[in-house]
Coordinates of C-alpha atoms in Angstrom, one line a residue:
X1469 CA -7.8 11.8 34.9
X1470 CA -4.1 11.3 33.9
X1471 CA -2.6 12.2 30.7
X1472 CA -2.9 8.4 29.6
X1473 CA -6.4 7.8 30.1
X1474 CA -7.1 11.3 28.0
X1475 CA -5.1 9.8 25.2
X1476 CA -6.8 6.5 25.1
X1477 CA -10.1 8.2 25.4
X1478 CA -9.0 9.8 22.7
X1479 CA -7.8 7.2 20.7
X1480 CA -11.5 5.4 21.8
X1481 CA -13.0 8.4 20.4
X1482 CA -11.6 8.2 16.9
X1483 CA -12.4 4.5 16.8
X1484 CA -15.9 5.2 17.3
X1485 CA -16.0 7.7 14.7
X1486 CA -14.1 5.4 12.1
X1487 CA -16.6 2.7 13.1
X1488 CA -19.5 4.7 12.6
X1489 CA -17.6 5.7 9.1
X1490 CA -17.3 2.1 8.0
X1491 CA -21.0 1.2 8.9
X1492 CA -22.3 3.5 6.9
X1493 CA -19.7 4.3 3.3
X1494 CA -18.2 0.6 2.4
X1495 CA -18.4 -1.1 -0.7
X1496 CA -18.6 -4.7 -1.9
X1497 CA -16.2 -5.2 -4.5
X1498 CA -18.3 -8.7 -5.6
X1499 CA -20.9 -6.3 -6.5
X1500 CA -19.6 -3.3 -7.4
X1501 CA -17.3 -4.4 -9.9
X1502 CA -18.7 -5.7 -13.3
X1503 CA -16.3 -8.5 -13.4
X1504 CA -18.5 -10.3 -16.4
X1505 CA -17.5 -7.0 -18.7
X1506 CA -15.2 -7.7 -21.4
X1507 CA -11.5 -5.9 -21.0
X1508 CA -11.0 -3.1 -23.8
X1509 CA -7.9 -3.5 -25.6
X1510 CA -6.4 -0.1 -25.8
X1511 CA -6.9 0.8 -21.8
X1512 CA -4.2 0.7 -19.4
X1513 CA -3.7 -1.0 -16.5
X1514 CA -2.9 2.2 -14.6
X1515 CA -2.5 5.7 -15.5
X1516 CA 0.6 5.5 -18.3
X1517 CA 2.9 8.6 -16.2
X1518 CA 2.9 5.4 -13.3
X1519 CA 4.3 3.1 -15.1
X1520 CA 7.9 2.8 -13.7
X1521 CA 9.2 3.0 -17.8
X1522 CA 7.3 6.3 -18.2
X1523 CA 9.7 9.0 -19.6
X1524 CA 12.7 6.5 -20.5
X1525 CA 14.2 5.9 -23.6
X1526 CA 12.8 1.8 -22.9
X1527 CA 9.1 3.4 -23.1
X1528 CA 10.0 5.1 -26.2
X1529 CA 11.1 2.0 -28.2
X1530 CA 7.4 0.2 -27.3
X1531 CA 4.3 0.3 -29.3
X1532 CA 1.6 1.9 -28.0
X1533 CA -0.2 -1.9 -27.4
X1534 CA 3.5 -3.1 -25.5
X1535 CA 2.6 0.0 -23.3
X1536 CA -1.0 -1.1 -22.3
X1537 CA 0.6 -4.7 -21.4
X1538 CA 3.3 -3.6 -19.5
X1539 CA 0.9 -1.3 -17.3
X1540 CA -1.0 -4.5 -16.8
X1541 CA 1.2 -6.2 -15.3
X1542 CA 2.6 -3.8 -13.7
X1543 CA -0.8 -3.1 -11.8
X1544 CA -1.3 -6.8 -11.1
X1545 CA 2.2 -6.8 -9.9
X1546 CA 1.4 -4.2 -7.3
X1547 CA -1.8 -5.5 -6.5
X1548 CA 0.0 -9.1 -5.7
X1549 CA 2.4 -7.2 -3.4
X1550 CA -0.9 -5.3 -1.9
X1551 CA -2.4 -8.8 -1.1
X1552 CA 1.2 -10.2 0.4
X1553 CA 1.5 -7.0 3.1
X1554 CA -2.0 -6.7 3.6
X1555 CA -1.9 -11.0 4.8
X1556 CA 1.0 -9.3 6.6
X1557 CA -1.2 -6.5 8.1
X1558 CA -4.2 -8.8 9.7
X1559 CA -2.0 -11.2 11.5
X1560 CA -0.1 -8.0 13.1
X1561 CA -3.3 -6.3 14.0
X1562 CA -4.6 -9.4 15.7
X1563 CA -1.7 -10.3 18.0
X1564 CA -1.9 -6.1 19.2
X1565 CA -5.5 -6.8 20.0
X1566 CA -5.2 -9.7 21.6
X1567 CA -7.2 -10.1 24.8
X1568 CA -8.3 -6.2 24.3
X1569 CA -11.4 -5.6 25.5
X1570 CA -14.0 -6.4 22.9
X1571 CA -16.4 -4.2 24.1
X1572 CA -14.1 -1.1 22.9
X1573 CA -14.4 0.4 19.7
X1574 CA -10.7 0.3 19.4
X1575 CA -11.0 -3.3 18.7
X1576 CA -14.1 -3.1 16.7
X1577 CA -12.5 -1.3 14.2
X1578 CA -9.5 -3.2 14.0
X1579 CA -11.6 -6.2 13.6
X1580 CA -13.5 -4.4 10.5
X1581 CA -9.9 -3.2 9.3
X1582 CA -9.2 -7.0 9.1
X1583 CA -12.6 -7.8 7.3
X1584 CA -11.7 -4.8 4.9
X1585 CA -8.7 -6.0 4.3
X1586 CA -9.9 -9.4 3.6
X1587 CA -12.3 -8.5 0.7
X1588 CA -9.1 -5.9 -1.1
X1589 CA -7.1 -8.6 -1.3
X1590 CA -9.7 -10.6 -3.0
X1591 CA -10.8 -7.9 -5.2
X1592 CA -7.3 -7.7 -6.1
X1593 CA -6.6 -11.6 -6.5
X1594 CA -10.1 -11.4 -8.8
X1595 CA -8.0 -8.4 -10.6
X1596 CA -5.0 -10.6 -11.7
X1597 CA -7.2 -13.4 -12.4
X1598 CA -9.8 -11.5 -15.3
X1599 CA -6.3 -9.5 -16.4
X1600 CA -4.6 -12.9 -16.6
X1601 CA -1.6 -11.8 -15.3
X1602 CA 0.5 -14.3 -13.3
X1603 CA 1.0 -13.6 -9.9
X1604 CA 4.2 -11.6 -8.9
X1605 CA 5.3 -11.5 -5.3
X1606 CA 9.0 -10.2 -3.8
X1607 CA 11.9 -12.2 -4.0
X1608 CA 12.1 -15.2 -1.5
X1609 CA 14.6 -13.9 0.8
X1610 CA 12.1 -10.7 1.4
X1611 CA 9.3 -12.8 2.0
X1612 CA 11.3 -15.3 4.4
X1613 CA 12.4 -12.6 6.8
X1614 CA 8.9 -10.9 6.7
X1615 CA 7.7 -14.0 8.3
X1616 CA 9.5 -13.0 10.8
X1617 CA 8.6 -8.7 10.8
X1618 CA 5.3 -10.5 10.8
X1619 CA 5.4 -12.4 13.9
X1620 CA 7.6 -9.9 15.8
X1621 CA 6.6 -6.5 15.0
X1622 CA 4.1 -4.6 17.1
X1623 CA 3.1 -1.0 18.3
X1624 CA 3.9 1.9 15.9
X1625 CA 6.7 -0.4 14.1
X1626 CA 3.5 -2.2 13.1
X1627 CA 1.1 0.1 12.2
X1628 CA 4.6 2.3 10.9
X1629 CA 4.6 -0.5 8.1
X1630 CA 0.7 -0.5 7.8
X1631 CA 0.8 3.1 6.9
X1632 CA 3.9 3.6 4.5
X1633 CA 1.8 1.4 2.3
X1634 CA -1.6 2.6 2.3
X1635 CA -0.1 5.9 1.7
X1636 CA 2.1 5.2 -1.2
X1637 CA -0.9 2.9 -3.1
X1638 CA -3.7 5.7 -1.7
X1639 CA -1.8 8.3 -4.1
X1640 CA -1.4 6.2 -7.0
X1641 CA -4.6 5.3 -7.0
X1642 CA -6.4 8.9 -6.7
X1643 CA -4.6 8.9 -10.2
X1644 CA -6.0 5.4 -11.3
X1645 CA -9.4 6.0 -10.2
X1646 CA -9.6 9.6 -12.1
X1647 CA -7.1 7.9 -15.4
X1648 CA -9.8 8.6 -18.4
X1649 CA -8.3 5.4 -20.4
X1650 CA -7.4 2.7 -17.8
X1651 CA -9.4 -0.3 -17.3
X1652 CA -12.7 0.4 -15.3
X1653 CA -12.0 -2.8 -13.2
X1654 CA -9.0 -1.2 -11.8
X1655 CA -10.5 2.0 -11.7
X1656 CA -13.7 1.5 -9.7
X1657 CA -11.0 -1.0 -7.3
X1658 CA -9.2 1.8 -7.0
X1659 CA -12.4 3.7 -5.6
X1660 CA -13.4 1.1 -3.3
X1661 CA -9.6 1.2 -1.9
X1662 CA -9.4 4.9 -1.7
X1663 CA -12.3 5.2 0.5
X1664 CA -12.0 2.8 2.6
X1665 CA -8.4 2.7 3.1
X1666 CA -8.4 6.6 4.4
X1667 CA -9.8 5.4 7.8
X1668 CA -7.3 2.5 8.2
X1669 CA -4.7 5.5 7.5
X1670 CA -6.7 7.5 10.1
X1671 CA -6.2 4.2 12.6
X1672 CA -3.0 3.7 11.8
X1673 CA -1.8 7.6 12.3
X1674 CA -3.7 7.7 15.6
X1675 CA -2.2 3.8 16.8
X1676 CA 1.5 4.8 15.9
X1677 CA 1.1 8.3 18.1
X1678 CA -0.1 6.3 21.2
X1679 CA 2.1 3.8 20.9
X1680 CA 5.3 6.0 20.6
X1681 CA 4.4 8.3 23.7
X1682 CA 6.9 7.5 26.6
X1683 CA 9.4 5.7 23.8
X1684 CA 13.2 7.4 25.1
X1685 CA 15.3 8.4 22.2
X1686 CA 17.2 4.9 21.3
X1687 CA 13.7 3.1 21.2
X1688 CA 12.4 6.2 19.3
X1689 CA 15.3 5.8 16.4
X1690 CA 14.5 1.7 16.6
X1691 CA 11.5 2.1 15.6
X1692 CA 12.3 4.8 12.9
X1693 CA 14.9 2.4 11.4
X1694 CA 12.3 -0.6 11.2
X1695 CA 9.7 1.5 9.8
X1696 CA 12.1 3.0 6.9
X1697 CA 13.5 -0.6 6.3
X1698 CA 9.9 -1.7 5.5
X1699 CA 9.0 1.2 3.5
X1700 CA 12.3 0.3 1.7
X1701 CA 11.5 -3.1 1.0
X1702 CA 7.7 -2.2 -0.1
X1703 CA 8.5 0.5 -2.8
X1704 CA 11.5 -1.7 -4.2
X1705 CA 8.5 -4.8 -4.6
X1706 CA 6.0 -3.2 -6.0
X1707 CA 6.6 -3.9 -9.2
X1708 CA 8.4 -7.2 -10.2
X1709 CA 11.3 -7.1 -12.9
X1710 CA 9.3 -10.1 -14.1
X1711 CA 6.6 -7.9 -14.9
X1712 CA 9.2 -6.5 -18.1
X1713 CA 9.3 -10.1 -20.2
X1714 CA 5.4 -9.4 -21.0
X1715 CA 6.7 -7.3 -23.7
X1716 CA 10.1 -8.8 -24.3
X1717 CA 12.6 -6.5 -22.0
X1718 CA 15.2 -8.7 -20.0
X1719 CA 14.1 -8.0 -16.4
X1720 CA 17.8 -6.7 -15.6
X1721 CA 17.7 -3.8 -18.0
X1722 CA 13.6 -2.7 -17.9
X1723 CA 15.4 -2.8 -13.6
X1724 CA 17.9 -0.6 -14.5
X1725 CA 16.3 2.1 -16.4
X1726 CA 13.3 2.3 -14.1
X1727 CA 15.8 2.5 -11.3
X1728 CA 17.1 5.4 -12.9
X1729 CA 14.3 7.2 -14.3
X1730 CA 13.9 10.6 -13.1
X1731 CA 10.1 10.9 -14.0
X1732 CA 9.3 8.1 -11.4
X1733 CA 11.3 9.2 -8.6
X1734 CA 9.6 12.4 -9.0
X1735 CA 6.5 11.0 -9.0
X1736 CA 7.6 8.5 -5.4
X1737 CA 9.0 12.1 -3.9
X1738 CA 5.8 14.0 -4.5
X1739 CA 3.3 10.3 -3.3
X1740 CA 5.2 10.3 -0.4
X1741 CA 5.3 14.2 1.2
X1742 CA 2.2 13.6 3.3
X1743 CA 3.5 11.1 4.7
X1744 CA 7.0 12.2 5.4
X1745 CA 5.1 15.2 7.1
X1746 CA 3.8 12.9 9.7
X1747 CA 7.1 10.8 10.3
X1748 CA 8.7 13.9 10.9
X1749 CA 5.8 15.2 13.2
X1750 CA 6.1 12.2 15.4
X1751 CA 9.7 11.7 15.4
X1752 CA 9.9 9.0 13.2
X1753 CA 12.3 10.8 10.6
X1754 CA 15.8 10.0 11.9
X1755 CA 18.6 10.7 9.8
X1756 CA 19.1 7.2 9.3
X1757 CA 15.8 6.4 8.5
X1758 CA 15.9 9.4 5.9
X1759 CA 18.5 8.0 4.6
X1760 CA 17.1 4.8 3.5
X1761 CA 14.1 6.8 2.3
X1762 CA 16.4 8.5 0.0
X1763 CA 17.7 5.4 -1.5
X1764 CA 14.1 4.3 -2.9
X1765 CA 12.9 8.3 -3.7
X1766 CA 10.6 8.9 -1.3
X1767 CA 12.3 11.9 -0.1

């Protein structure tokens, strides 16, 4: 048996195992969310130290009921960029399985990633909808040229993408799902998304380490470079500056100081060392891609 059939027995393995995992611990969000409860009015929308204001002067000058708003949108507006990459996600999934053998569990469990992936994005839609919070997605030009990333990506520059952001949200929302006064619809979401999302990040770890065996070094650093541009591009989306007029701060300057506030970069730096562990472990962490990592604090 050659080294490459022991890897993709490998990689068969682990599918079977993530399969098994999804068969018998997923949730329906239709059912497991009490979307008919009415929304207390002094919970947040996420934990307050995640709000990208936290610890600026901005956050200082708002009343305590300006704070809850802002971390409502704020959540929506990550949830809206959530539901934008993961339509993103499915279509790139589906072209690399493509004529795969459908009697492997490799493309059983992509298949169910898809289906998973389906129902967060309407849990999240139903989210924005009961918060009644319009819907914020990145600017035009971003979402333009991800129709093409979209259409063109594959192999671990695909699943490179998939991963930066299940691993950014998968920190935020260990917070969420643990935050004492934020909103139990966001919360128990946040449960649902945890759990399930740590074996796409298992497939998606074990997808980008087949697919970057044999890669020379100039494909190797290509594919680093892609993957840090779309980890750039994600964390600078997440939240819309939109999401600041809900409590009357012009979208340029609630920009600025979040942009410069040291308390959120911290918190980006310390989200993101897992996964910077892995980059580096499978070569992924060029100095180039470091540093446009560096630019949006996730190193």
């Amino acid at each position: 048996m050659t080294a490459v059939d022991v890897a993709g027995q490998g990689v068969e393995q682990d599918s079977s195992r993530l399969l098994e995992s999804s068969q018998m611990l997923s949730y329906d969000p239709m059912t497991e969310i009490d979307w008919d409860s009415p929304l207390p009015a002094d919970q947040y929308g996420l934990n307050p130290e995640w709000s990208t204001l936290y610890g600026t002067p901005l956050w200082d000058e708002l009343t305590e009921q300006q704070r809850i708003t802002l971390t409502r949108h704020e959540v929506c507006s990550i949830m809206s960029t959530g539901i934008w990459f993961e339509m993103i996600l499915q279509q790139m999934i589906l072209r690399d399985q493509y004529v795969k053998n459908p009697a492997n569990s490799e493309f059983q469990f992509a298949l169910t990633e898809i289906a998973d992936e389906c129902r967060h994005s309407i849990m999240f839609a139903r989210i924005c909808q009961k918060l009644e919070v319009p819907a914020y997605f990145p600017p035009k030009l971003v979402v333009e040229l991800a129709r093409l990333f979209k259409s063109t990506a594959g192999g671990e520059v695909a699943y490179g993408g998939t991963l930066v952001a299940e691993e950014v949200l998968d920190v935020m929302q260990r917070d969420w799902m643990r935050g004492e006064n934020v909103l139990d619809v966001v919360r128990t979401s946040s449960k649902i998304h945890v759990l399930e999302e740590s074996r796409h990040m298992k497939f998606a770890r074990e997808e980008i380490k087949e697919h970057i065996k044999g890669k020379n070094k100039l494909q190797r650093h290509f594919s680093a470079a892609l993957i840090a541009v779309v980890a750039y591009v994600i964390v600078s989306s997440l939240v819309n500056p939109r999401a600041y007029k809900a409590v009357g701060i012009q979208p340029r300057r609630g920009l600025a100081a979040a942009q410069a506030n040291e308390h959120r970069k911290s918190m980006l730096r310390n989200a993101c060392a897992g996964l910077m562990g892995f980059l580096d472990e499978a070569g992924l962490l060029t100095p180039p891609a470091v540093a446009l990592y560096k630019r949006v604090h996730m190193i």
